[in-house]
Amino acid sequence: HHFSKDHQRFWSGLLNNCSEPDCRLFTASPELHEMMEANLEEFFQAPYIGCAEDLCTLSCAWGFRLNEIQIPAAFWWGEADVNVPFSAGQYMAAAIPRSEIHIIPEAGHYVLLSHWETILSSLLPDFS
């Protein structure tokens, strides 16, 4: 792979600032490491649409209020997450009726990647 300087800088920053569980996750799985690198390559590919979409998702109005969501919502949070504070998930869960928060000890920001089977099993009880 040939990666841009932006990509290399971001990947280095991610590995230098990730929680212990996330760093362990990235180094233990070559497949996951490769997937993350491919994601970063696309994210930083001109004209930077992936980057712009992420920034807009984080900062633009979504066109609805959280309290208007009528379907059950589940939030999964890794206790070692250094990217998103637990208070952010608490705020969203408090605003959405019929929501719940699942806290996973010894997981980081990438809890979806490290505990995907647990999360999928909660959505599809017949999965396990």
mmCIF file of N, CA, C and O in Angstrom, residues 18-64:
data_model
loop_
_atom_site.group_PDB
_atom_site.id
_atom_site.type_symbol
_atom_site.label_atom_id
_atom_site.label_comp_id
_atom_site.label_asym_id
_atom_site.label_seq_id
_atom_site.Cartn_x
_atom_site.Cartn_y
_atom_site.Cartn_z
ATOM 1 N N CYS A 18 -4.739 5.791 21.303
ATOM 2 C CA CYS A 18 -5.872 4.901 21.553
ATOM 3 C C CYS A 18 -5.762 4.277 22.951
ATOM 4 O O CYS A 18 -4.692 4.240 23.555
ATOM 5 N N SER A 19 -6.894 3.809 23.416
ATOM 6 C CA SER A 19 -6.915 3.131 24.709
ATOM 7 C C SER A 19 -6.175 1.804 24.590
ATOM 8 O O SER A 19 -5.975 1.284 23.489
ATOM 9 N N GLU A 20 -5.801 1.255 25.710
ATOM 10 C CA GLU A 20 -5.087 -0.027 25.700
ATOM 11 C C GLU A 20 -5.888 -1.122 24.992
ATOM 12 O O GLU A 20 -5.348 -1.846 24.152
ATOM 13 N N PRO A 21 -7.204 -1.260 25.291
ATOM 14 C CA PRO A 21 -7.964 -2.303 24.580
ATOM 15 C C PRO A 21 -8.012 -2.076 23.068
ATOM 16 O O PRO A 21 -7.937 -3.033 22.299
ATOM 17 N N ASP A 22 -8.151 -0.810 22.624
ATOM 18 C CA ASP A 22 -8.192 -0.546 21.187
ATOM 19 C C ASP A 22 -6.846 -0.829 20.535
ATOM 20 O O ASP A 22 -6.788 -1.439 19.467
ATOM 21 N N CYS A 23 -5.756 -0.414 21.150
ATOM 22 C CA CYS A 23 -4.422 -0.685 20.600
ATOM 23 C C CYS A 23 -4.180 -2.188 20.510
ATOM 24 O O CYS A 23 -3.637 -2.677 19.515
ATOM 25 N N ARG A 24 -4.612 -2.918 21.536
ATOM 26 C CA ARG A 24 -4.476 -4.378 21.531
ATOM 27 C C ARG A 24 -5.277 -4.973 20.368
ATOM 28 O O ARG A 24 -4.823 -5.879 19.673
ATOM 29 N N LEU A 25 -6.473 -4.437 20.152
ATOM 30 C CA LEU A 25 -7.344 -4.908 19.078
ATOM 31 C C LEU A 25 -6.678 -4.706 17.719
ATOM 32 O O LEU A 25 -6.656 -5.610 16.886
ATOM 33 N N PHE A 26 -6.102 -3.529 17.485
ATOM 34 C CA PHE A 26 -5.471 -3.236 16.197
ATOM 35 C C PHE A 26 -4.222 -4.076 15.956
ATOM 36 O O PHE A 26 -3.941 -4.470 14.832
ATOM 37 N N THR A 27 -3.457 -4.341 17.003
ATOM 38 C CA THR A 27 -2.210 -5.084 16.818
ATOM 39 C C THR A 27 -2.425 -6.592 16.807
ATOM 40 O O THR A 27 -1.633 -7.319 16.216
ATOM 41 N N ALA A 28 -3.503 -7.072 17.432
ATOM 42 C CA ALA A 28 -3.739 -8.519 17.520
ATOM 43 C C ALA A 28 -4.346 -9.097 16.245
ATOM 44 O O ALA A 28 -4.204 -10.284 15.979
ATOM 45 N N SER A 29 -5.028 -8.270 15.470
ATOM 46 C CA SER A 29 -5.729 -8.788 14.300
ATOM 47 C C SER A 29 -5.207 -8.136 13.015
ATOM 48 O O SER A 29 -5.541 -6.991 12.728
ATOM 49 N N PRO A 30 -4.420 -8.874 12.231
ATOM 50 C CA PRO A 30 -3.938 -8.321 10.951
ATOM 51 C C PRO A 30 -5.096 -7.935 10.018
ATOM 52 O O PRO A 30 -5.015 -6.943 9.304
ATOM 53 N N GLU A 31 -6.200 -8.707 10.073
ATOM 54 C CA GLU A 31 -7.345 -8.414 9.208
ATOM 55 C C GLU A 31 -7.980 -7.083 9.591
ATOM 56 O O GLU A 31 -8.328 -6.278 8.735
ATOM 57 N N LEU A 32 -8.126 -6.856 10.881
ATOM 58 C CA LEU A 32 -8.720 -5.612 11.353
ATOM 59 C C LEU A 32 -7.798 -4.431 11.053
ATOM 60 O O LEU A 32 -8.255 -3.374 10.620
ATOM 61 N N HIS A 33 -6.508 -4.631 11.258
ATOM 62 C CA HIS A 33 -5.527 -3.592 10.949
ATOM 63 C C HIS A 33 -5.623 -3.211 9.468
ATOM 64 O O HIS A 33 -5.658 -2.032 9.111
ATOM 65 N N GLU A 34 -5.709 -4.216 8.614
ATOM 66 C CA GLU A 34 -5.819 -3.983 7.171
ATOM 67 C C GLU A 34 -7.118 -3.260 6.828
ATOM 68 O O GLU A 34 -7.137 -2.343 5.992
ATOM 69 N N MET A 35 -8.222 -3.659 7.472
ATOM 70 C CA MET A 35 -9.506 -3.009 7.230
ATOM 71 C C MET A 35 -9.461 -1.536 7.634
ATOM 72 O O MET A 35 -9.930 -0.663 6.911
ATOM 73 N N MET A 36 -8.861 -1.253 8.800
ATOM 74 C CA MET A 36 -8.760 0.131 9.265
ATOM 75 C C MET A 36 -7.895 0.964 8.323
ATOM 76 O O MET A 36 -8.211 2.115 8.032
ATOM 77 N N GLU A 37 -6.820 0.392 7.820
ATOM 78 C CA GLU A 37 -5.969 1.110 6.877
ATOM 79 C C GLU A 37 -6.723 1.401 5.583
ATOM 80 O O GLU A 37 -6.622 2.492 5.032
ATOM 81 N N ALA A 38 -7.512 0.444 5.100
ATOM 82 C CA ALA A 38 -8.312 0.662 3.888
ATOM 83 C C ALA A 38 -9.343 1.759 4.131
ATOM 84 O O ALA A 38 -9.578 2.605 3.253
ATOM 85 N N ASN A 39 -9.960 1.757 5.316
ATOM 86 C CA ASN A 39 -10.928 2.803 5.648
ATOM 87 C C ASN A 39 -10.265 4.177 5.653
ATOM 88 O O ASN A 39 -10.820 5.152 5.142
ATOM 89 N N LEU A 40 -9.081 4.259 6.247
ATOM 90 C CA LEU A 40 -8.368 5.534 6.300
ATOM 91 C C LEU A 40 -7.946 6.000 4.911
ATOM 92 O O LEU A 40 -8.014 7.189 4.602
ATOM 93 N N GLU A 41 -7.534 5.052 4.081
ATOM 94 C CA GLU A 41 -7.136 5.414 2.718
ATOM 95 C C GLU A 41 -8.313 6.044 1.985
ATOM 96 O O GLU A 41 -8.173 7.075 1.320
ATOM 97 N N GLU A 42 -9.508 5.454 2.128
ATOM 98 C CA GLU A 42 -10.692 6.007 1.478
ATOM 99 C C GLU A 42 -11.103 7.328 2.118
ATOM 100 O O GLU A 42 -11.492 8.272 1.432
ATOM 101 N N PHE A 43 -10.993 7.406 3.445
ATOM 102 C CA PHE A 43 -11.364 8.607 4.188
ATOM 103 C C PHE A 43 -10.568 9.824 3.705
ATOM 104 O O PHE A 43 -11.093 10.917 3.576
ATOM 105 N N PHE A 44 -9.268 9.617 3.444
ATOM 106 C CA PHE A 44 -8.397 10.728 3.056
ATOM 107 C C PHE A 44 -8.207 10.855 1.545
ATOM 108 O O PHE A 44 -7.358 11.603 1.088
ATOM 109 N N GLN A 45 -8.998 10.136 0.770
ATOM 110 C CA GLN A 45 -8.863 10.206 -0.682
ATOM 111 C C GLN A 45 -9.548 11.476 -1.196
ATOM 112 O O GLN A 45 -10.695 11.761 -0.844
ATOM 113 N N ALA A 46 -8.829 12.249 -2.000
ATOM 114 C CA ALA A 46 -9.413 13.461 -2.586
ATOM 115 C C ALA A 46 -10.654 13.061 -3.366
ATOM 116 O O ALA A 46 -10.676 12.011 -3.980
ATOM 117 N N PRO A 47 -11.721 13.829 -3.321
ATOM 118 C CA PRO A 47 -11.874 15.164 -2.749
ATOM 119 C C PRO A 47 -12.314 15.175 -1.275
ATOM 120 O O PRO A 47 -13.037 16.079 -0.861
ATOM 121 N N TYR A 48 -11.894 14.208 -0.494
ATOM 122 C CA TYR A 48 -12.132 14.178 0.953
ATOM 123 C C TYR A 48 -13.621 14.144 1.322
ATOM 124 O O TYR A 48 -14.046 14.697 2.319
ATOM 125 N N ILE A 49 -14.410 13.449 0.513
ATOM 126 C CA ILE A 49 -15.850 13.362 0.770
ATOM 127 C C ILE A 49 -16.120 12.604 2.070
ATOM 128 O O ILE A 49 -16.976 13.004 2.853
ATOM 129 N N GLY A 50 -15.391 11.516 2.324
ATOM 130 C CA GLY A 50 -15.595 10.748 3.558
ATOM 131 C C GLY A 50 -15.356 11.607 4.783
ATOM 132 O O GLY A 50 -16.137 11.601 5.737
ATOM 133 N N CYS A 51 -14.282 12.360 4.759
ATOM 134 C CA CYS A 51 -13.942 13.248 5.873
ATOM 135 C C CYS A 51 -15.027 14.304 6.057
ATOM 136 O O CYS A 51 -15.487 14.557 7.171
ATOM 137 N N ALA A 52 -15.468 14.917 4.960
ATOM 138 C CA ALA A 52 -16.504 15.956 5.025
ATOM 139 C C ALA A 52 -17.816 15.389 5.556
ATOM 140 O O ALA A 52 -18.496 16.024 6.378
ATOM 141 N N GLU A 53 -18.191 14.176 5.111
ATOM 142 C CA GLU A 53 -19.434 13.566 5.583
ATOM 143 C C GLU A 53 -19.376 13.278 7.084
ATOM 144 O O GLU A 53 -20.351 13.482 7.803
ATOM 145 N N ASP A 54 -18.243 12.782 7.559
ATOM 146 C CA ASP A 54 -18.097 12.522 8.991
ATOM 147 C C ASP A 54 -18.220 13.807 9.800
ATOM 148 O O ASP A 54 -18.907 13.852 10.817
ATOM 149 N N LEU A 55 -17.537 14.849 9.357
ATOM 150 C CA LEU A 55 -17.595 16.126 10.071
ATOM 151 C C LEU A 55 -19.012 16.682 10.089
ATOM 152 O O LEU A 55 -19.477 17.204 11.105
ATOM 153 N N CYS A 56 -19.724 16.559 8.975
ATOM 154 C CA CYS A 56 -21.108 17.050 8.917
ATOM 155 C C CYS A 56 -22.011 16.232 9.838
ATOM 156 O O CYS A 56 -22.840 16.791 10.555
ATOM 157 N N THR A 57 -21.825 14.921 9.860
ATOM 158 C CA THR A 57 -22.632 14.067 10.733
ATOM 159 C C THR A 57 -22.443 14.459 12.198
ATOM 160 O O THR A 57 -23.387 14.461 12.983
ATOM 161 N N LEU A 58 -21.215 14.812 12.552
ATOM 162 C CA LEU A 58 -20.925 15.182 13.933
ATOM 163 C C LEU A 58 -21.386 16.591 14.288
ATOM 164 O O LEU A 58 -21.642 16.882 15.449
ATOM 165 N N SER A 59 -21.497 17.461 13.302
ATOM 166 C CA SER A 59 -21.738 18.864 13.638
ATOM 167 C C SER A 59 -22.997 19.479 13.039
ATOM 168 O O SER A 59 -23.397 20.567 13.436
ATOM 169 N N CYS A 60 -23.638 18.811 12.097
ATOM 170 C CA CYS A 60 -24.829 19.376 11.453
ATOM 171 C C CYS A 60 -26.100 18.836 12.105
ATOM 172 O O CYS A 60 -26.094 17.764 12.703
ATOM 173 N N ALA A 61 -27.183 19.584 11.959
ATOM 174 C CA ALA A 61 -28.487 19.128 12.450
ATOM 175 C C ALA A 61 -28.912 17.888 11.664
ATOM 176 O O ALA A 61 -28.683 17.800 10.456
ATOM 177 N N TRP A 62 -29.525 16.939 12.348
ATOM 178 C CA TRP A 62 -29.923 15.689 11.710
ATOM 179 C C TRP A 62 -31.327 15.743 11.103
ATOM 180 O O TRP A 62 -31.757 14.815 10.444
ATOM 181 N N GLY A 63 -32.075 16.790 11.375
ATOM 182 C CA GLY A 63 -33.411 16.926 10.805
ATOM 183 C C GLY A 63 -34.507 16.306 11.660
ATOM 184 O O GLY A 63 -35.659 16.221 11.239
ATOM 185 N N PHE A 64 -34.184 15.862 12.847
ATOM 186 C CA PHE A 64 -35.173 15.329 13.786
ATOM 187 C C PHE A 64 -34.608 15.488 15.191
ATOM 188 O O PHE A 64 -33.423 15.679 15.386
#
